[in-house]
């Protein structure tokens, strides 16, 4: 397809004697065998691209280029492809991607007439045409795709209207089970049940009242462990055995004073999503009662933002082009929490910990920062793992909580304890899901709607340096305000 004899000054784009600049090429659309070729290889050599760890559909390769103008294309599973969301043009070799490298910010690109000619351009969406200027091998001065505020508002209104038109019945599975706990159950036993069932929370049933009265979650156990730890002694099995859930509710634990948040099967999905966001909870029990006084309630489902997002993705999957905002990269919209100087500014810094941090510091951070997970990074801020609220249930394994000190145990040790637990209920790769800041909002939403995926850590391709984190609640806060 590409002739090795083609080496025009425009295609080579290099500057004699110039210092080569490392350039990262990324193919984020999956495949089995992915290669890169371009004018910088005289179209005669294929550079093999490697999948990014944790992002199996993202391939990348780093190749040093001379400053100037270059064309390139991807060879994916035996077919030549181009990235429609990167600068491209149509020429004698079909549609190819282009890149312009400069050595300093004062460089002004000189494009030949056939490059800037509108008739010679073959770009799917004018909003996505951009020029990338690189100074040190990383993206800088990138002109991100933009849409008008009116289009953003229209997209959000369409999603809001869709959610208002759907009821909780849309979330009900054809079959399934929901584990409930009696409020008179000892805390120790409840702790073990969550661990053995591989679930992060369970609704609470009061047999005397004949009603569901609350939800016991992994955060509850974090607060219980912190309170017992503040009394200056290690947690003992006897302490958990002598305290029932109702005992903590009535006196020991003030967090139980929050009212029980529930919804009915006829409540619309927007109302349910707002209940989750406004109350800072992860699930809302869907409860139905055929009697007017609410007696004999039936627990139908535990509604979550993941299930609601799945409904959105399913409905708009074949018409995503009608919502311009879904095509934007996540770094171009105010969603998620980012490290400084990446993405849109926000008032909440990104919480990260080193693997040698104490378990106490991790639990305190989860509570004080009001987050559900914390990226665990090395000294270069590259992602190693993630510690979540639900990881606390791993301490129930072999009654670990009876012989540990939260101040002395490290986050790394706590995660090691849970390795067998994760392999039984949740693959390790499923826990630590990643994405790139250039991924579209639509792609991120599809990933977050998958079972077990509650957040995506935004990393730099190759280095896995953490750039931010985007959660289910971030998506719904953006759409619903």
Tab-separated table of C-alpha atoms in Angstrom:
chain	number	residue	atom	x	y	z
A	1	UNK	CA	0.000	0.000	0.000
A	2	UNK	CA	2.814	2.397	0.875
A	3	UNK	CA	5.758	2.728	-1.439
A	4	UNK	CA	9.210	2.804	0.237
A	5	UNK	CA	10.394	5.229	-2.423
A	6	UNK	CA	8.152	7.993	-1.167
A	7	UNK	CA	10.355	10.402	0.772
A	8	UNK	CA	9.363	13.891	-0.211
A	9	UNK	CA	10.535	16.826	1.844
A	10	UNK	CA	6.989	17.349	3.028
A	11	UNK	CA	6.530	13.710	4.088
A	12	UNK	CA	9.901	13.410	5.747
A	13	UNK	CA	9.237	16.627	7.569
A	14	UNK	CA	12.563	16.408	9.343
A	15	UNK	CA	15.189	19.057	9.931
A	16	UNK	CA	18.765	18.032	9.198
A	17	UNK	CA	20.848	17.809	12.335
A	18	UNK	CA	17.878	18.516	14.572
A	19	UNK	CA	17.487	16.884	17.950
A	20	UNK	CA	14.986	14.025	17.843
A	21	UNK	CA	11.861	14.393	19.990
A	22	UNK	CA	10.245	11.319	21.637
A	23	UNK	CA	6.661	11.089	20.423
A	24	UNK	CA	4.019	8.797	21.909
A	25	UNK	CA	1.554	7.340	19.410
A	26	UNK	CA	-1.638	5.832	20.833
A	27	UNK	CA	-4.261	3.573	19.229
A	28	UNK	CA	-7.181	3.405	21.728
A	29	UNK	CA	-9.628	1.309	19.697
A	30	UNK	CA	-8.501	-2.252	20.422
A	31	UNK	CA	-7.200	-5.035	18.236
A	32	UNK	CA	-4.942	-8.074	18.443
A	33	UNK	CA	-1.938	-7.021	16.372
A	34	UNK	CA	-1.322	-3.271	16.056
A	35	UNK	CA	1.552	-1.535	14.230
A	36	UNK	CA	2.501	2.040	13.308
A	37	UNK	CA	4.004	3.252	10.049
A	38	UNK	CA	4.549	6.699	8.614
A	39	UNK	CA	6.609	9.126	6.623
A	40	UNK	CA	9.258	8.957	9.361
A	41	UNK	CA	9.811	5.261	8.484
A	42	UNK	CA	9.496	5.997	4.748
A	43	UNK	CA	6.335	3.853	4.893
A	44	UNK	CA	8.604	0.810	4.682
A	45	UNK	CA	8.768	-0.279	8.323
A	46	UNK	CA	6.086	-1.352	10.785
A	47	UNK	CA	6.645	-0.340	14.419
A	48	UNK	CA	4.963	-2.783	16.792
A	49	UNK	CA	2.655	-1.186	19.373
A	50	UNK	CA	2.121	-2.673	22.834
A	51	UNK	CA	-1.071	-2.771	24.918
A	52	UNK	CA	-1.092	-0.471	27.940
A	53	UNK	CA	-1.273	-2.406	31.203
A	54	UNK	CA	-4.773	-2.187	32.624
A	55	UNK	CA	-6.137	-0.792	29.327
A	56	UNK	CA	-6.258	-3.804	26.990
A	57	UNK	CA	-7.886	-1.827	24.173
A	58	UNK	CA	-5.192	0.889	24.204
A	59	UNK	CA	-1.934	0.348	22.287
A	60	UNK	CA	1.053	2.678	22.348
A	61	UNK	CA	4.581	3.062	21.047
A	62	UNK	CA	7.193	5.779	21.541
A	63	UNK	CA	9.241	6.796	18.515
A	64	UNK	CA	11.666	9.708	18.181
A	65	UNK	CA	10.911	12.196	15.416
A	66	UNK	CA	12.685	15.197	13.979
A	67	UNK	CA	10.875	18.541	14.293
A	68	UNK	CA	8.551	19.146	11.387
A	69	UNK	CA	5.499	17.728	9.686
A	70	UNK	CA	4.791	13.986	9.638
A	71	UNK	CA	2.115	11.610	8.377
A	72	UNK	CA	1.318	8.235	9.865
A	73	UNK	CA	-1.169	5.394	9.860
A	74	UNK	CA	-1.986	2.289	11.925
A	75	UNK	CA	-1.904	-1.316	10.706
A	76	UNK	CA	-4.532	-3.121	12.821
A	77	UNK	CA	-5.138	-6.850	12.404
A	78	UNK	CA	-4.063	-6.776	8.765
A	79	UNK	CA	-5.909	-3.598	7.779
A	80	UNK	CA	-4.687	-0.019	7.406
A	81	UNK	CA	-6.583	2.323	9.725
A	82	UNK	CA	-6.458	5.967	10.774
A	83	UNK	CA	-7.672	7.640	13.973
A	84	UNK	CA	-10.722	9.702	13.061
A	85	UNK	CA	-10.387	11.789	16.227
A	86	UNK	CA	-6.871	13.010	15.398
A	87	UNK	CA	-5.788	15.497	12.706
A	88	UNK	CA	-5.952	13.773	9.335
A	89	UNK	CA	-6.096	14.462	5.620
A	90	UNK	CA	-6.865	12.597	2.419
A	91	UNK	CA	-4.083	12.188	-0.119
A	92	UNK	CA	-2.416	9.738	-2.442
A	93	UNK	CA	-2.110	7.171	0.378
A	94	UNK	CA	-5.711	7.399	1.484
A	95	UNK	CA	-6.656	9.077	4.761
A	96	UNK	CA	-3.620	9.514	7.012
A	97	UNK	CA	-3.105	11.146	10.390
A	98	UNK	CA	-0.783	14.093	10.731
A	99	UNK	CA	1.358	15.624	13.449
A	100	UNK	CA	3.448	18.781	13.589
A	101	UNK	CA	6.354	19.008	16.023
A	102	UNK	CA	8.062	22.234	17.074
A	103	UNK	CA	11.140	22.777	19.210
A	104	UNK	CA	9.956	26.001	20.830
A	105	UNK	CA	6.693	27.846	21.466
A	106	UNK	CA	7.582	30.563	18.928
A	107	UNK	CA	7.600	28.053	16.076
A	108	UNK	CA	5.012	28.951	13.459
A	109	UNK	CA	4.064	25.990	11.242
A	110	UNK	CA	4.309	26.484	7.509
A	111	UNK	CA	1.789	24.260	5.773
A	112	UNK	CA	1.820	23.754	2.028
A	113	UNK	CA	-1.363	24.738	0.172
A	114	UNK	CA	-2.447	21.143	-0.404
A	115	UNK	CA	-2.445	20.544	3.347
A	116	UNK	CA	-4.621	23.479	4.326
A	117	UNK	CA	-6.940	23.192	1.369
A	118	UNK	CA	-10.466	22.427	2.532
A	119	UNK	CA	-11.094	20.208	-0.475
A	120	UNK	CA	-8.166	18.004	0.488
A	121	UNK	CA	-9.238	17.510	4.096
A	122	UNK	CA	-11.279	14.484	5.138
A	123	UNK	CA	-12.189	15.091	8.767
A	124	UNK	CA	-15.362	13.580	10.227
A	125	UNK	CA	-16.160	16.465	12.556
A	126	UNK	CA	-14.824	19.991	12.239
A	127	UNK	CA	-14.865	20.336	16.032
A	128	UNK	CA	-12.281	17.600	16.302
A	129	UNK	CA	-9.761	19.164	13.944
A	130	UNK	CA	-6.822	20.314	16.024
A	131	UNK	CA	-3.112	20.915	15.761
A	132	UNK	CA	-0.791	19.352	18.343
A	133	UNK	CA	2.497	21.034	19.088
A	134	UNK	CA	5.067	19.118	21.117
A	135	UNK	CA	8.076	20.589	22.856
A	136	UNK	CA	9.373	17.773	25.053
A	137	UNK	CA	7.545	14.663	23.923
A	138	UNK	CA	4.348	15.441	25.855
A	139	UNK	CA	1.157	17.161	24.775
A	140	UNK	CA	1.238	20.920	25.229
A	141	UNK	CA	-0.789	23.786	23.835
A	142	UNK	CA	-3.354	21.285	22.596
A	143	UNK	CA	-6.392	22.841	20.994
A	144	UNK	CA	-9.059	20.630	22.499
A	145	UNK	CA	-12.332	20.038	20.689
A	146	UNK	CA	-15.062	22.346	21.906
A	147	UNK	CA	-18.819	22.573	21.612
A	148	UNK	CA	-21.073	25.449	22.504
A	149	UNK	CA	-22.631	25.877	25.933
A	150	UNK	CA	-26.011	25.487	24.254
A	151	UNK	CA	-25.032	22.040	22.943
A	152	UNK	CA	-23.804	21.032	26.398
A	153	UNK	CA	-27.078	22.154	27.954
A	154	UNK	CA	-29.090	20.362	25.265
A	155	UNK	CA	-27.195	17.116	25.829
A	156	UNK	CA	-27.710	17.274	29.590
A	157	UNK	CA	-31.400	18.095	29.166
A	158	UNK	CA	-31.919	15.125	26.853
A	159	UNK	CA	-30.319	12.751	29.354
A	160	UNK	CA	-32.283	14.297	32.226
A	161	UNK	CA	-35.549	13.944	30.286
A	162	UNK	CA	-34.775	10.321	29.472
A	163	UNK	CA	-34.147	9.510	33.147
A	164	UNK	CA	-37.370	11.243	34.130
A	165	UNK	CA	-39.292	9.064	31.683
A	166	UNK	CA	-37.974	5.747	33.072
A	167	UNK	CA	-38.989	4.083	36.337
A	168	UNK	CA	-37.111	1.811	38.711
A	169	UNK	CA	-38.692	-1.171	36.975
A	170	UNK	CA	-36.115	-0.606	34.221
A	171	UNK	CA	-33.415	-1.664	36.692
A	172	UNK	CA	-34.956	-4.911	37.869
A	173	UNK	CA	-33.041	-8.003	36.681
A	174	UNK	CA	-34.816	-11.107	35.414
A	175	UNK	CA	-33.418	-13.017	38.389
A	176	UNK	CA	-31.072	-12.397	41.279
A	177	UNK	CA	-30.707	-12.274	45.032
A	178	UNK	CA	-30.355	-9.570	47.648
A	179	UNK	CA	-28.750	-10.361	51.029
A	180	UNK	CA	-30.441	-8.680	54.018
A	181	UNK	CA	-29.262	-8.580	57.638
A	182	UNK	CA	-31.272	-8.589	60.865
A	183	UNK	CA	-30.529	-5.589	63.072
A	184	UNK	CA	-30.091	-7.943	66.063
A	185	UNK	CA	-27.223	-9.723	64.319
A	186	UNK	CA	-23.824	-9.300	66.034
A	187	UNK	CA	-21.508	-6.932	64.200
A	188	UNK	CA	-18.933	-9.721	63.964
A	189	UNK	CA	-21.339	-12.008	62.120
A	190	UNK	CA	-22.463	-9.240	59.788
A	191	UNK	CA	-18.809	-8.505	59.048
A	192	UNK	CA	-18.220	-12.139	58.041
A	193	UNK	CA	-21.380	-12.326	55.923
A	194	UNK	CA	-20.359	-9.372	53.782
A	195	UNK	CA	-16.934	-10.962	53.301
A	196	UNK	CA	-18.245	-14.437	52.481
A	197	UNK	CA	-20.899	-13.150	50.074
A	198	UNK	CA	-18.478	-10.793	48.370
A	199	UNK	CA	-20.785	-7.795	48.780
A	200	UNK	CA	-19.970	-4.288	50.064
A	201	UNK	CA	-23.342	-3.602	51.739
A	202	UNK	CA	-26.690	-5.089	52.792
A	203	UNK	CA	-30.125	-3.714	53.791
A	204	UNK	CA	-31.167	-4.048	57.459
A	205	UNK	CA	-34.426	-5.683	58.576
A	206	UNK	CA	-36.089	-5.022	61.947
A	207	UNK	CA	-38.318	-8.002	62.708
A	208	UNK	CA	-40.112	-6.171	65.552
A	209	UNK	CA	-41.154	-3.304	63.291
A	210	UNK	CA	-41.624	-5.508	60.242
A	211	UNK	CA	-39.747	-2.921	58.211
A	212	UNK	CA	-36.451	-2.307	56.470
A	213	UNK	CA	-34.725	0.311	58.602
A	214	UNK	CA	-31.350	0.991	57.030
A	215	UNK	CA	-28.305	-0.244	55.171
A	216	UNK	CA	-25.047	-1.627	56.556
A	217	UNK	CA	-22.099	-0.860	54.300
A	218	UNK	CA	-18.327	-1.166	54.190
A	219	UNK	CA	-18.119	2.469	55.320
A	220	UNK	CA	-20.003	1.471	58.466
A	221	UNK	CA	-17.285	-1.032	59.336
A	222	UNK	CA	-14.610	1.551	58.684
A	223	UNK	CA	-16.284	3.880	61.210
A	224	UNK	CA	-16.689	1.020	63.715
A	225	UNK	CA	-13.011	0.032	63.431
A	226	UNK	CA	-11.901	3.658	63.765
A	227	UNK	CA	-14.054	4.203	66.866
A	228	UNK	CA	-12.768	1.075	68.579
A	229	UNK	CA	-9.218	1.956	67.573
A	230	UNK	CA	-9.599	5.429	69.089
A	231	UNK	CA	-10.182	3.791	72.466
A	232	UNK	CA	-6.540	2.758	72.518
A	233	UNK	CA	-6.820	-0.992	72.098
A	234	UNK	CA	-6.663	-3.480	69.286
A	235	UNK	CA	-9.973	-4.775	68.021
A	236	UNK	CA	-10.945	-8.036	69.693
A	237	UNK	CA	-13.396	-10.678	68.573
A	238	UNK	CA	-15.273	-10.349	71.872
A	239	UNK	CA	-15.973	-6.671	71.242
A	240	UNK	CA	-17.600	-7.444	67.924
A	241	UNK	CA	-19.538	-10.375	69.396
A	242	UNK	CA	-21.111	-8.342	72.201
A	243	UNK	CA	-22.375	-5.524	70.000
A	244	UNK	CA	-25.317	-6.039	67.683
A	245	UNK	CA	-26.072	-3.836	64.723
A	246	UNK	CA	-29.044	-2.354	66.601
A	247	UNK	CA	-26.805	-1.570	69.592
A	248	UNK	CA	-24.534	0.479	67.397
A	249	UNK	CA	-27.580	2.114	65.862
A	250	UNK	CA	-29.100	3.158	69.181
A	251	UNK	CA	-26.079	4.487	70.985
A	252	UNK	CA	-22.587	3.541	69.974
A	253	UNK	CA	-22.581	4.819	66.443
A	254	UNK	CA	-24.052	8.184	65.557
A	255	UNK	CA	-23.796	7.563	61.807
A	256	UNK	CA	-26.890	5.363	62.065
A	257	UNK	CA	-28.987	8.424	62.833
A	258	UNK	CA	-29.207	9.237	59.120
A	259	UNK	CA	-32.698	8.508	57.847
A	260	UNK	CA	-33.303	5.412	55.781
A	261	UNK	CA	-33.225	6.323	52.090
A	262	UNK	CA	-35.470	4.176	49.901
A	263	UNK	CA	-37.419	4.345	46.657
A	264	UNK	CA	-40.447	2.684	45.107
A	265	UNK	CA	-40.678	0.815	41.818
A	266	UNK	CA	-42.620	3.690	40.221
A	267	UNK	CA	-40.064	6.370	41.124
A	268	UNK	CA	-38.257	7.662	38.061
A	269	UNK	CA	-34.526	7.127	37.540
A	270	UNK	CA	-33.701	10.826	37.846
A	271	UNK	CA	-35.239	10.945	41.335
A	272	UNK	CA	-33.306	7.825	42.373
A	273	UNK	CA	-30.018	9.180	41.009
A	274	UNK	CA	-30.515	12.467	42.863
A	275	UNK	CA	-31.253	10.579	46.104
A	276	UNK	CA	-27.935	8.779	45.758
A	277	UNK	CA	-26.009	11.974	45.001
A	278	UNK	CA	-27.651	14.193	47.620
A	279	UNK	CA	-27.273	11.676	50.446
A	280	UNK	CA	-23.766	10.484	49.559
A	281	UNK	CA	-24.763	6.824	49.390
A	282	UNK	CA	-23.953	4.102	46.870
A	283	UNK	CA	-27.300	2.314	46.608
A	284	UNK	CA	-31.009	2.873	47.190
A	285	UNK	CA	-33.211	-0.124	48.071
A	286	UNK	CA	-36.270	-0.431	45.809
A	287	UNK	CA	-39.092	-1.489	48.122
A	288	UNK	CA	-42.698	-2.253	47.212
A	289	UNK	CA	-45.673	-2.718	49.508
A	290	UNK	CA	-49.177	-3.520	48.323
A	291	UNK	CA	-50.770	-2.185	51.522
A	292	UNK	CA	-51.415	1.487	52.216
A	293	UNK	CA	-49.691	1.420	55.615
A	294	UNK	CA	-46.470	0.035	54.108
A	295	UNK	CA	-46.673	-3.298	55.890
A	296	UNK	CA	-45.307	-6.483	54.347
A	297	UNK	CA	-42.684	-4.666	52.276
A	298	UNK	CA	-40.931	-6.483	49.451
A	299	UNK	CA	-37.307	-5.700	48.643
A	300	UNK	CA	-37.096	-5.809	44.850
A	301	UNK	CA	-33.635	-4.496	44.045
A	302	UNK	CA	-30.707	-2.353	45.150
A	303	UNK	CA	-30.544	0.544	42.700
A	304	UNK	CA	-27.127	2.002	41.942
A	305	UNK	CA	-25.682	4.633	39.634
A	306	UNK	CA	-24.049	1.834	37.643
A	307	UNK	CA	-27.417	0.335	36.731
A	308	UNK	CA	-28.856	3.741	35.844
A	309	UNK	CA	-25.829	4.552	33.676
A	310	UNK	CA	-26.271	1.231	31.893
A	311	UNK	CA	-29.805	2.326	30.934
A	312	UNK	CA	-28.434	5.603	29.542
A	313	UNK	CA	-25.747	3.849	27.503
A	314	UNK	CA	-28.193	1.276	26.171
A	315	UNK	CA	-30.669	3.965	25.055
A	316	UNK	CA	-28.145	6.340	23.448
A	317	UNK	CA	-25.719	3.707	22.124
A	318	UNK	CA	-26.989	3.891	18.548
A	319	UNK	CA	-27.625	7.620	18.545
A	320	UNK	CA	-24.672	9.014	20.470
A	321	UNK	CA	-23.968	11.419	17.608
A	322	UNK	CA	-27.153	13.266	18.573
A	323	UNK	CA	-25.448	14.196	21.858
A	324	UNK	CA	-22.313	16.164	20.876
A	325	UNK	CA	-21.000	16.159	24.420
A	326	UNK	CA	-20.528	12.380	24.398
A	327	UNK	CA	-17.832	12.726	21.728
A	328	UNK	CA	-15.689	15.115	23.779
A	329	UNK	CA	-12.563	13.831	25.567
A	330	UNK	CA	-12.997	13.825	29.332
A	331	UNK	CA	-10.178	16.344	29.761
A	332	UNK	CA	-12.250	18.904	27.849
A	333	UNK	CA	-15.202	18.909	30.241
A	334	UNK	CA	-15.486	19.644	33.994
A	335	UNK	CA	-15.911	16.068	35.207
A	336	UNK	CA	-13.853	14.011	37.662
A	337	UNK	CA	-11.089	14.944	40.074
A	338	UNK	CA	-7.704	15.844	38.594
A	339	UNK	CA	-4.183	16.466	39.813
A	340	UNK	CA	-3.070	20.126	39.513
A	341	UNK	CA	-2.655	21.538	35.984
A	342	UNK	CA	-4.514	18.631	34.370
A	343	UNK	CA	-8.075	19.081	33.170
A	344	UNK	CA	-10.486	21.640	34.554
A	345	UNK	CA	-9.767	23.221	37.956
A	346	UNK	CA	-11.640	21.898	40.982
A	347	UNK	CA	-11.714	22.610	44.691
A	348	UNK	CA	-11.106	19.023	45.800
A	349	UNK	CA	-7.520	17.737	45.353
A	350	UNK	CA	-6.932	14.172	44.263
A	351	UNK	CA	-6.158	11.938	47.250
A	352	UNK	CA	-3.314	9.450	46.698
A	353	UNK	CA	-1.232	7.262	49.017
A	354	UNK	CA	2.046	5.334	48.904
A	355	UNK	CA	1.906	1.558	49.543
A	356	UNK	CA	3.812	1.971	52.832
A	357	UNK	CA	1.157	4.322	54.271
A	358	UNK	CA	-0.615	2.979	57.348
A	359	UNK	CA	-4.056	1.433	57.062
A	360	UNK	CA	-5.258	4.015	59.581
A	361	UNK	CA	-4.261	6.848	57.248
A	362	UNK	CA	-6.115	5.184	54.374
A	363	UNK	CA	-9.290	4.705	56.415
A	364	UNK	CA	-9.129	8.276	57.738
A	365	UNK	CA	-8.690	9.618	54.220
A	366	UNK	CA	-11.644	7.624	52.911
A	367	UNK	CA	-13.864	9.130	55.603
A	368	UNK	CA	-12.518	12.689	55.753
A	369	UNK	CA	-12.214	13.202	51.993
A	370	UNK	CA	-15.609	11.501	51.479
A	371	UNK	CA	-14.259	9.338	48.652
A	372	UNK	CA	-14.858	5.667	47.914
A	373	UNK	CA	-11.351	4.825	46.725
A	374	UNK	CA	-7.749	6.010	46.846
A	375	UNK	CA	-5.129	5.389	44.125
A	376	UNK	CA	-1.966	3.757	45.494
A	377	UNK	CA	1.077	5.130	43.650
A	378	UNK	CA	4.868	4.825	43.638
A	379	UNK	CA	7.347	7.692	44.082
A	380	UNK	CA	6.718	8.770	40.477
A	381	UNK	CA	2.946	8.840	41.057
A	382	UNK	CA	2.524	5.844	38.736
A	383	UNK	CA	-0.489	3.695	39.573
A	384	UNK	CA	0.214	0.491	41.523
A	385	UNK	CA	-3.186	-0.390	42.929
A	386	UNK	CA	-6.286	1.139	44.445
A	387	UNK	CA	-7.694	0.905	47.972
A	388	UNK	CA	-11.501	0.989	48.204
A	389	UNK	CA	-13.985	1.138	51.053
A	390	UNK	CA	-15.077	-2.434	50.324
A	391	UNK	CA	-11.514	-3.674	50.889
A	392	UNK	CA	-12.133	-3.391	54.621
A	393	UNK	CA	-14.200	-6.596	54.493
A	394	UNK	CA	-11.033	-8.540	53.614
A	395	UNK	CA	-10.037	-8.165	57.281
A	396	UNK	CA	-12.717	-10.731	58.089
A	397	UNK	CA	-10.609	-13.394	56.395
A	398	UNK	CA	-9.192	-15.757	59.046
A	399	UNK	CA	-10.378	-13.237	61.682
A	400	UNK	CA	-7.517	-10.917	60.778
A	401	UNK	CA	-9.175	-8.029	62.637
A	402	UNK	CA	-8.508	-9.821	65.957
A	403	UNK	CA	-4.722	-9.563	65.780
A	404	UNK	CA	-3.805	-6.440	63.835
A	405	UNK	CA	-3.031	-2.868	64.702
A	406	UNK	CA	-4.421	-0.412	62.170
A	407	UNK	CA	-1.528	2.002	62.776
A	408	UNK	CA	1.095	-0.669	62.136
A	409	UNK	CA	-0.441	-2.415	59.116
A	410	UNK	CA	0.420	-0.814	55.745
A	411	UNK	CA	-1.931	-0.400	52.824
A	412	UNK	CA	0.208	-2.850	50.849
A	413	UNK	CA	-0.166	-5.496	53.561
A	414	UNK	CA	-3.917	-4.934	53.721
A	415	UNK	CA	-4.234	-5.410	49.968
A	416	UNK	CA	-2.104	-8.558	50.121
A	417	UNK	CA	-4.538	-9.998	52.681
A	418	UNK	CA	-7.366	-9.578	50.247
A	419	UNK	CA	-5.793	-11.163	47.168
A	420	UNK	CA	-7.637	-14.480	47.530
A	421	UNK	CA	-10.842	-12.576	48.260
A	422	UNK	CA	-10.544	-10.529	45.075
A	423	UNK	CA	-9.847	-13.579	42.905
A	424	UNK	CA	-13.033	-15.216	44.201
A	425	UNK	CA	-15.453	-12.345	43.609
A	426	UNK	CA	-13.736	-9.653	41.573
A	427	UNK	CA	-10.757	-10.045	39.188
A	428	UNK	CA	-7.806	-7.840	40.105
A	429	UNK	CA	-7.903	-6.212	36.677
A	430	UNK	CA	-11.556	-5.327	37.300
A	431	UNK	CA	-10.678	-3.469	40.510
A	432	UNK	CA	-8.046	-1.209	39.008
A	433	UNK	CA	-9.656	0.031	35.794
A	434	UNK	CA	-7.867	2.810	33.905
A	435	UNK	CA	-8.569	5.220	31.077
A	436	UNK	CA	-6.808	8.028	29.217
A	437	UNK	CA	-7.703	11.702	29.418
A	438	UNK	CA	-8.194	11.689	25.645
A	439	UNK	CA	-10.895	9.011	25.911
A	440	UNK	CA	-14.330	10.269	24.952
A	441	UNK	CA	-17.047	10.730	27.543
A	442	UNK	CA	-19.095	8.084	25.718
A	443	UNK	CA	-16.274	5.527	26.018
A	444	UNK	CA	-15.810	6.289	29.727
A	445	UNK	CA	-19.549	5.928	30.360
A	446	UNK	CA	-19.604	2.544	28.618
A	447	UNK	CA	-16.714	1.364	30.812
A	448	UNK	CA	-18.332	2.628	34.024
A	449	UNK	CA	-21.611	0.913	33.179
A	450	UNK	CA	-19.947	-2.511	33.295
A	451	UNK	CA	-20.624	-4.670	36.395
A	452	UNK	CA	-18.127	-4.115	39.190
A	453	UNK	CA	-16.572	-0.966	37.691
A	454	UNK	CA	-17.187	1.950	40.062
A	455	UNK	CA	-14.462	4.349	38.979
A	456	UNK	CA	-11.711	4.790	36.371
A	457	UNK	CA	-8.245	6.040	37.240
A	458	UNK	CA	-7.057	8.446	34.547
A	459	UNK	CA	-3.434	7.642	33.718
A	460	UNK	CA	-0.791	8.765	31.266
A	461	UNK	CA	-0.315	6.154	28.549
A	462	UNK	CA	2.863	4.166	29.076
A	463	UNK	CA	4.029	5.562	32.418
A	464	UNK	CA	0.648	4.999	34.155
A	465	UNK	CA	1.236	8.247	36.025
A	466	UNK	CA	-2.024	9.165	37.720
A	467	UNK	CA	-3.653	12.248	36.223
A	468	UNK	CA	-7.079	11.990	37.832
A	469	UNK	CA	-9.995	9.787	38.722
A	470	UNK	CA	-13.550	9.732	37.417
A	471	UNK	CA	-16.368	7.991	39.251
A	472	UNK	CA	-19.999	7.145	38.644
A	473	UNK	CA	-21.102	10.034	40.846
A	474	UNK	CA	-18.921	12.440	38.826
A	475	UNK	CA	-20.798	11.522	35.655
A	476	UNK	CA	-24.234	12.064	37.213
A	477	UNK	CA	-23.229	15.295	38.976
A	478	UNK	CA	-22.204	16.644	35.589
A	479	UNK	CA	-25.438	15.623	33.845
A	480	UNK	CA	-27.880	16.466	36.647
A	481	UNK	CA	-26.086	19.370	38.304
